[in-house]
Tab-separated table of C-alpha atoms in Angstrom:
chain	number	residue	atom	x	y	z
A	164	ASP	CA	0.000	0.000	0.000
A	165	TRP	CA	1.033	3.664	0.094
A	166	ASP	CA	1.845	3.960	3.815
A	167	GLY	CA	5.518	4.153	4.731
A	168	ARG	CA	6.543	1.940	7.642
A	169	ASP	CA	9.284	0.114	9.493
A	170	ILE	CA	9.032	-3.672	9.543
A	171	GLN	CA	10.848	-6.245	11.654
A	172	MET	CA	11.281	-9.636	9.956
A	173	ASP	CA	11.982	-12.830	11.873
A	174	LEU	CA	14.620	-14.780	9.924
A	175	SER	CA	14.989	-17.684	12.346
A	176	ALA	CA	13.059	-20.055	10.042
A	177	LEU	CA	15.436	-19.235	7.176
A	178	VAL	CA	18.735	-19.433	9.033
A	179	GLY	CA	17.869	-21.871	11.822
A	180	GLY	CA	18.033	-19.242	14.558
A	181	GLY	CA	21.728	-18.535	13.914
A	182	SER	CA	23.551	-15.550	12.516
A	183	TRP	CA	23.186	-14.299	8.956
A	184	THR	CA	24.392	-11.831	6.335
A	185	ALA	CA	22.064	-10.071	3.902
A	186	ASP	CA	22.633	-8.048	0.729
A	187	CYS	CA	19.695	-5.628	0.931
A	188	TYR	CA	18.123	-3.319	-1.611
A	189	THR	CA	16.000	-0.782	0.268
A	190	ASP	CA	14.266	2.504	-0.430
A	191	GLY	CA	16.578	5.529	-0.346
A	192	TYR	CA	15.955	8.736	1.574
A	193	ILE	CA	13.904	10.364	-1.201
A	194	ALA	CA	12.291	7.232	-2.634
A	195	GLY	CA	8.833	8.634	-1.848
A	196	LYS	CA	9.486	11.332	-4.481
A	197	ILE	CA	12.004	9.682	-6.841
A	198	ALA	CA	11.290	5.989	-7.414
A	199	SER	CA	14.809	5.191	-8.653
A	200	ASP	CA	16.349	6.155	-5.277
A	201	TYR	CA	17.517	2.993	-3.521
A	202	ARG	CA	20.344	1.854	-1.268
A	203	ARG	CA	22.357	-1.352	-1.346
A	204	ARG	CA	23.891	-2.457	1.899
A	205	THR	CA	25.253	-5.600	3.502
A	206	LEU	CA	23.974	-6.351	6.985
A	207	GLU	CA	24.840	-8.903	9.631
A	208	GLY	CA	22.730	-9.993	12.554
A	209	ASP	CA	21.071	-12.675	14.562
A	210	ALA	CA	17.434	-13.702	14.143
A	211	SER	CA	15.700	-10.581	12.795
A	212	LEU	CA	16.067	-7.830	10.198
A	213	LYS	CA	14.620	-4.308	10.452
A	214	VAL	CA	13.688	-2.534	7.193
A	215	ARG	CA	12.225	0.919	6.489
A	216	LEU	CA	9.808	1.120	3.543
A	217	ALA	CA	8.956	4.416	1.844
A	218	SER	CA	5.401	5.202	0.754
A	219	GLY	CA	4.646	2.753	-2.071
A	220	GLY	CA	8.159	1.349	-1.686
A	221	GLY	CA	9.648	-2.086	-1.612
A	222	PHE	CA	12.508	-4.228	-0.402
A	223	GLY	CA	14.598	-7.128	-1.653
A	224	ALA	CA	17.358	-9.159	-0.019
A	225	ILE	CA	19.570	-12.184	-0.441
A	226	VAL	CA	19.917	-13.748	3.018
A	227	LYS	CA	22.622	-16.313	3.830
A	228	ALA	CA	23.366	-18.165	7.045
A	229	ARG	CA	26.897	-17.649	8.355
């Protein structure tokens, strides 16, 4: 939908509750006005991943267990 939001995703089912790395493609700072604005970043963590979505935005990631 068109509401921006922060989401918290539980990745424990994907990585068996262990640690992970993710190559993420997320909305950039002005993605609500310019659709081609995105960021690529590599994250590391434990069982969850927090993502900010712009209004009408999206998210993609490649998640791998470490």
